[in-house]
């Protein structure tokens, strides 16, 4: 519900409940293949820099890298993986593709746990990080109410 509210009015974004209704463990490679099968355009995977550093540990990581365009968003304090290590894990062509996919964009220094904590405390700074409809849904459904308040 939150994702549907966050991306309302974005015609190129599809919110799927595929992993919620799946009765088995979800792996990105499986979900990506199922989503791509229903799309006429390429599916892009958007990951954080921290995920890029651990991508080699994902199930069928080589297949993900060779099949899907990957966009990497930087995270404060997280450096890109070592070039030689990236080449060793995925090959030079894939390493070039991955490093070229790192966005040159401002990095937000906020984590989901900090955001949740701010929402519990009714912090105005946390509210400003969310679309109004998302904040109102969280507030109205008391998703992050203070511990011990009922």
Coordinates of C-alpha atoms in Angstrom, one line a residue, residues 47-58 61 65 70-83 85-86 89-90 98-99 101-102:
X47 CA 20.4 -1.1 -5.8
X48 CA 22.5 0.8 -3.2
X49 CA 26.3 0.9 -3.2
X50 CA 26.2 -1.4 -0.1
X51 CA 24.4 -4.0 -2.2
X52 CA 26.9 -3.6 -5.1
X53 CA 29.6 -4.4 -2.6
X54 CA 27.8 -7.6 -1.7
X55 CA 26.3 -8.5 -5.1
X56 CA 28.7 -11.4 -5.6
X57 CA 27.0 -13.2 -2.7
X58 CA 23.5 -13.0 -4.2
X61 CA 24.6 -12.8 -9.2
X65 CA 24.6 -8.7 -13.9
X70 CA 21.7 -2.3 -12.9
X71 CA 21.6 1.2 -11.5
X72 CA 23.6 1.9 -8.3
X73 CA 22.8 4.7 -5.9
X74 CA 25.6 5.8 -3.6
X75 CA 25.4 5.6 0.1
X76 CA 27.3 7.9 2.5
X77 CA 30.4 6.2 3.8
X78 CA 30.2 3.3 1.4
X79 CA 32.9 3.2 -1.3
X80 CA 32.5 1.3 -4.5
X81 CA 34.0 -2.2 -4.5
X82 CA 37.6 -2.7 -5.4
X83 CA 38.1 -2.7 -9.2
X85 CA 37.7 -7.7 -6.9
X86 CA 34.8 -6.7 -9.1
X89 CA 33.9 -11.8 -9.5
X90 CA 32.1 -10.7 -12.7
X98 CA 28.6 -1.9 -13.0
X99 CA 30.9 1.0 -12.3
X101 CA 26.0 2.5 -13.6
X102 CA 26.8 4.3 -10.4

